[in-house]
């Protein structure tokens, strides 16, 4: 059965169909703009025919065998719009799809259920989100325990480029207001893609032929975050029209969105594992008593601890144009272009204190080896400030041609070009300032851990100059330390071609074709580490001793910010306040001291690793050759899919089988350098400079090929009870940023924390054999219940192994022994199985307007993470967590109200922390349980005007993470509530 398309609509018009029937067909063609139809591959023709093109009523039950209701019954039915209409369309797509598909459709043009695409997706069974801590914005999704790169995001069936280096898309860069709909393919469609173990997410955008005629929508709103104290705007408009007897069409939309957020953060940058000497459990150690042979006591310690306040300004511009042309009956040509630009600026200030395991005394360990208290003599206290910026720009242009040769035969060709830029204008991505006091007046301070990471902050004790806490932030003793500047530039170009042909007759359909995809990722970074300019004025100034540095004017510090109630719901005390200052003002002060090459400047680092002879006053950046990557991935694919419908014992049986062959070639280029010497800073003995060899060009090639089959079966036990069985093989390719052919050693490092990272250009993709079994009960209009059991056997896991080794024989000047680097590399490793069950229930209480949508997901694995196993690094399934969602709503007489509750248990977010210097490989990062409550409401003032209000994070939840054990807090962010109010206009 084939759904109506624009050329079919043209046939209806010319055949003299009644105006009532034509208006009926046209009006529900509009539903395709709300996400029912996909640009290049629809969930099924039945779904589209039922839910959109033929204007089948949202509450009409499909007849047995997939037969459509008569045209007369269609005209007599009432079409449900708004939230209930959206839910019904979602249900219809799920019910009619050959595989396991969940969908979210817009309630109306310019009215998506949530302002963020990821926030909408988390309402679906098995889907959870990851948030950006500093902004609180949903950024990514986890599907059935697989997050990030395991999920593929498509725009109208096309892979979108992303310049971040991974495979995943940051959903905060996708404007939701004019999205038509989202489809989450949990079982693959081989004609579309098989490159996701989690799911493929298809974002459908509207097109002018979806609803012929002229239409326009405008939206305007203002949002306010708790602590930002500023109302910021969101405005957008959409215009669509068809003309020349609906042979031509144009759709244009544009959107400007801004969010300001003030966030409080408390952090420990890493919990490296290692060994203490027994004397470190006491107050003193004899000289030389702490060495490799005496370190026998297992423990994890706090590498760096601090707190900060962050003000983030997030601006996004989205623009789209779609042109369509139907030159003859059966032919539709679509040319479209999608553009987005997101600019994020985050200004922060706070403190951060560095610790070295060998320097710790009075160490107290709990039963797991976590350091719960210690002191460190002569500790430096750093006050920090910085500005982080990123500009992510993406543009995708596509051409699609569909040709219905006859009632049975059709062809489709699709081509697209997408390019993403990270900081296309060479923007400075990070300006960091670090000032403070230490050495001669450094206190013997420490950190006490009094509880778990879910509700307790680490307590800094014995702080302040010479241990005087009342002088914690005495500006009269604060001097210069380091200046860190970085500028990162990435580009990602994706070229795609796809051609398919389909034959359909008497309940049988076969579709076959081929595809080509080329993805080229380029990366480079400039910074002040390469030229060692970051150490121009280290040492904290005269008040801290004769170690270099200059005193910082007290006028640079503009405000004291209290830390009282800094993180809501958390116990534990912080130092009384933070010092607010600006990194650029600090840099300007140091540059204003003059050129140390033409005059003597006391406190300048004349003896530090080349900086003394090269620095002329400006903190210029130099290119980091080790950061240069140029990786190209080319994939050819052939596919065929067939489906048919028969009756088994009088019950409709739908069978869908396909296979996809993919062949991938990878070329990886970079520049290799090895350390030749390490020197200690003359101005600050805690800093190291690594001298590298001359860069040598390196290039490697690799390839692999996989056959990816898929089978979907659905048996309609009754009209309302359906049984599904699905089996498939899918893959997830390694992140492009992991395929660099060289090892990278940073030039600017710290004592006791030498690190390096290595690339693995020959990494193979993850492979998964997937099995699904589901029972679905569609017991009344707009209501259903479902149980879905799934199993995923995953092999070729990519694990981050960290080894401690010397590189090129260089000597560590602090020990006189061969320098030991913590080298992290990625390798293909073991396999694991993920098992789970999804429960879903959607119910509408008759014509009352009340209803709910609830789901829960329970997952497990045969390879859980064992925190007490120090023999194996970096292997476990990330993202696995039980989750539950509830949306309760009222929708009647133009008034809507909705409360959404989302819960996710603790889960392993990934391997690696901000500091990775431990002896046992990449330490894990766990995210603590999270419960968030959101509220939204709207009222149709007239048919054209809709007023709305939204409140996000009503209960003021925080986001927190921990390391190997629960009391190893890593990060906690308090990002507050956000309120949005506005209006939509539709013409």
PDB file of N, CA and C in Angstrom, residues 4 16 87 111 227 253 360 394 401 407 414 452 534 557 583 647 653 717 733 740 767 785 806 819 855 882 906:
ATOM      1  N   UNK A   4      -0.061   8.596   0.078  1.00  0.00           N
ATOM      2  CA  UNK A   4      -0.227   9.699  -0.851  1.00  0.00           C
ATOM      3  C   UNK A   4       0.995  10.594  -0.819  1.00  0.00           C
ATOM      4  N   UNK A  16     -10.948  15.332 -10.700  1.00  0.00           N
ATOM      5  CA  UNK A  16     -12.264  15.869 -10.391  1.00  0.00           C
ATOM      6  C   UNK A  16     -12.779  15.455  -9.041  1.00  0.00           C
ATOM      7  N   UNK A  87       0.255  12.442  20.265  1.00  0.00           N
ATOM      8  CA  UNK A  87       0.434  11.123  20.862  1.00  0.00           C
ATOM      9  C   UNK A  87      -0.182  10.036  19.995  1.00  0.00           C
ATOM     10  N   UNK A 111       5.369  24.005  17.244  1.00  0.00           N
ATOM     11  CA  UNK A 111       5.015  23.627  18.614  1.00  0.00           C
ATOM     12  C   UNK A 111       5.458  22.199  18.873  1.00  0.00           C
ATOM     13  N   UNK A 227      19.543  32.087  38.592  1.00  0.00           N
ATOM     14  CA  UNK A 227      20.633  32.921  39.085  1.00  0.00           C
ATOM     15  C   UNK A 227      21.207  33.882  38.053  1.00  0.00           C
ATOM     16  N   UNK A 253      12.499  28.908   7.003  1.00  0.00           N
ATOM     17  CA  UNK A 253      12.322  29.215   8.422  1.00  0.00           C
ATOM     18  C   UNK A 253      13.649  29.645   9.023  1.00  0.00           C
ATOM     19  N   UNK A 360      51.864  14.015  50.282  1.00  0.00           N
ATOM     20  CA  UNK A 360      50.798  13.937  51.273  1.00  0.00           C
ATOM     21  C   UNK A 360      51.288  13.259  52.546  1.00  0.00           C
ATOM     22  N   UNK A 394      27.368  24.539  11.245  1.00  0.00           N
ATOM     23  CA  UNK A 394      27.088  23.377  10.399  1.00  0.00           C
ATOM     24  C   UNK A 394      26.185  23.792   9.252  1.00  0.00           C
ATOM     25  N   UNK A 401      15.477  13.192  -5.386  1.00  0.00           N
ATOM     26  CA  UNK A 401      14.569  13.007  -6.528  1.00  0.00           C
ATOM     27  C   UNK A 401      13.814  11.699  -6.334  1.00  0.00           C
ATOM     28  N   UNK A 407       2.375   2.309 -10.656  1.00  0.00           N
ATOM     29  CA  UNK A 407       1.802   1.964  -9.357  1.00  0.00           C
ATOM     30  C   UNK A 407       2.677   0.974  -8.607  1.00  0.00           C
ATOM     31  N   UNK A 414      19.379  10.332  -3.808  1.00  0.00           N
ATOM     32  CA  UNK A 414      19.598  11.349  -2.781  1.00  0.00           C
ATOM     33  C   UNK A 414      21.090  11.644  -2.691  1.00  0.00           C
ATOM     34  N   UNK A 452      29.132  10.676  51.047  1.00  0.00           N
ATOM     35  CA  UNK A 452      29.056  10.282  49.648  1.00  0.00           C
ATOM     36  C   UNK A 452      28.906  11.468  48.713  1.00  0.00           C
ATOM     37  N   UNK A 534      53.171  29.943  28.838  1.00  0.00           N
ATOM     38  CA  UNK A 534      52.286  29.842  29.997  1.00  0.00           C
ATOM     39  C   UNK A 534      53.052  30.065  31.310  1.00  0.00           C
ATOM     40  N   UNK A 557      40.784  42.381  41.343  1.00  0.00           N
ATOM     41  CA  UNK A 557      39.727  41.569  41.950  1.00  0.00           C
ATOM     42  C   UNK A 557      38.511  42.454  42.184  1.00  0.00           C
ATOM     43  N   UNK A 583      40.170  37.078  33.381  1.00  0.00           N
ATOM     44  CA  UNK A 583      41.414  36.534  32.836  1.00  0.00           C
ATOM     45  C   UNK A 583      42.069  37.497  31.857  1.00  0.00           C
ATOM     46  N   UNK A 647      -1.383 -14.462   5.777  1.00  0.00           N
ATOM     47  CA  UNK A 647      -2.172 -14.824   6.945  1.00  0.00           C
ATOM     48  C   UNK A 647      -1.699 -16.165   7.488  1.00  0.00           C
ATOM     49  N   UNK A 653       0.255 -11.653   9.174  1.00  0.00           N
ATOM     50  CA  UNK A 653       1.656 -11.839   9.523  1.00  0.00           C
ATOM     51  C   UNK A 653       2.497 -10.981   8.587  1.00  0.00           C
ATOM     52  N   UNK A 717      -2.080 -11.016  16.562  1.00  0.00           N
ATOM     53  CA  UNK A 717      -2.891 -12.043  17.202  1.00  0.00           C
ATOM     54  C   UNK A 717      -4.372 -11.685  17.162  1.00  0.00           C
ATOM     55  N   UNK A 733      31.115   2.574  14.611  1.00  0.00           N
ATOM     56  CA  UNK A 733      32.521   2.830  14.293  1.00  0.00           C
ATOM     57  C   UNK A 733      33.184   3.643  15.403  1.00  0.00           C
ATOM     58  N   UNK A 740      43.824   8.792  15.183  1.00  0.00           N
ATOM     59  CA  UNK A 740      45.086   9.449  14.876  1.00  0.00           C
ATOM     60  C   UNK A 740      46.233   8.440  14.916  1.00  0.00           C
ATOM     61  N   UNK A 767      30.742  -4.477  17.201  1.00  0.00           N
ATOM     62  CA  UNK A 767      29.724  -5.268  16.502  1.00  0.00           C
ATOM     63  C   UNK A 767      28.706  -5.752  17.516  1.00  0.00           C
ATOM     64  N   UNK A 785      -0.436  -0.464  25.659  1.00  0.00           N
ATOM     65  CA  UNK A 785       0.548  -0.961  26.614  1.00  0.00           C
ATOM     66  C   UNK A 785       1.484  -1.904  25.866  1.00  0.00           C
ATOM     67  N   UNK A 806      58.275   4.721  30.315  1.00  0.00           N
ATOM     68  CA  UNK A 806      59.206   5.752  29.872  1.00  0.00           C
ATOM     69  C   UNK A 806      59.100   5.891  28.360  1.00  0.00           C
ATOM     70  N   UNK A 819      61.855   9.088  33.292  1.00  0.00           N
ATOM     71  CA  UNK A 819      60.534   9.691  33.476  1.00  0.00           C
ATOM     72  C   UNK A 819      59.445   8.677  33.153  1.00  0.00           C
ATOM     73  N   UNK A 855       6.681   5.085  31.051  1.00  0.00           N
ATOM     74  CA  UNK A 855       7.532   3.979  30.609  1.00  0.00           C
ATOM     75  C   UNK A 855       8.659   3.768  31.600  1.00  0.00           C
ATOM     76  N   UNK A 882      18.860   1.751  34.975  1.00  0.00           N
ATOM     77  CA  UNK A 882      17.408   1.710  34.947  1.00  0.00           C
ATOM     78  C   UNK A 882      16.872   3.138  34.899  1.00  0.00           C
ATOM     79  N   UNK A 906      22.020   5.629  38.948  1.00  0.00           N
ATOM     80  CA  UNK A 906      23.457   5.818  38.752  1.00  0.00           C
ATOM     81  C   UNK A 906      23.949   4.974  37.583  1.00  0.00           C
TER      82      UNK A 906
END
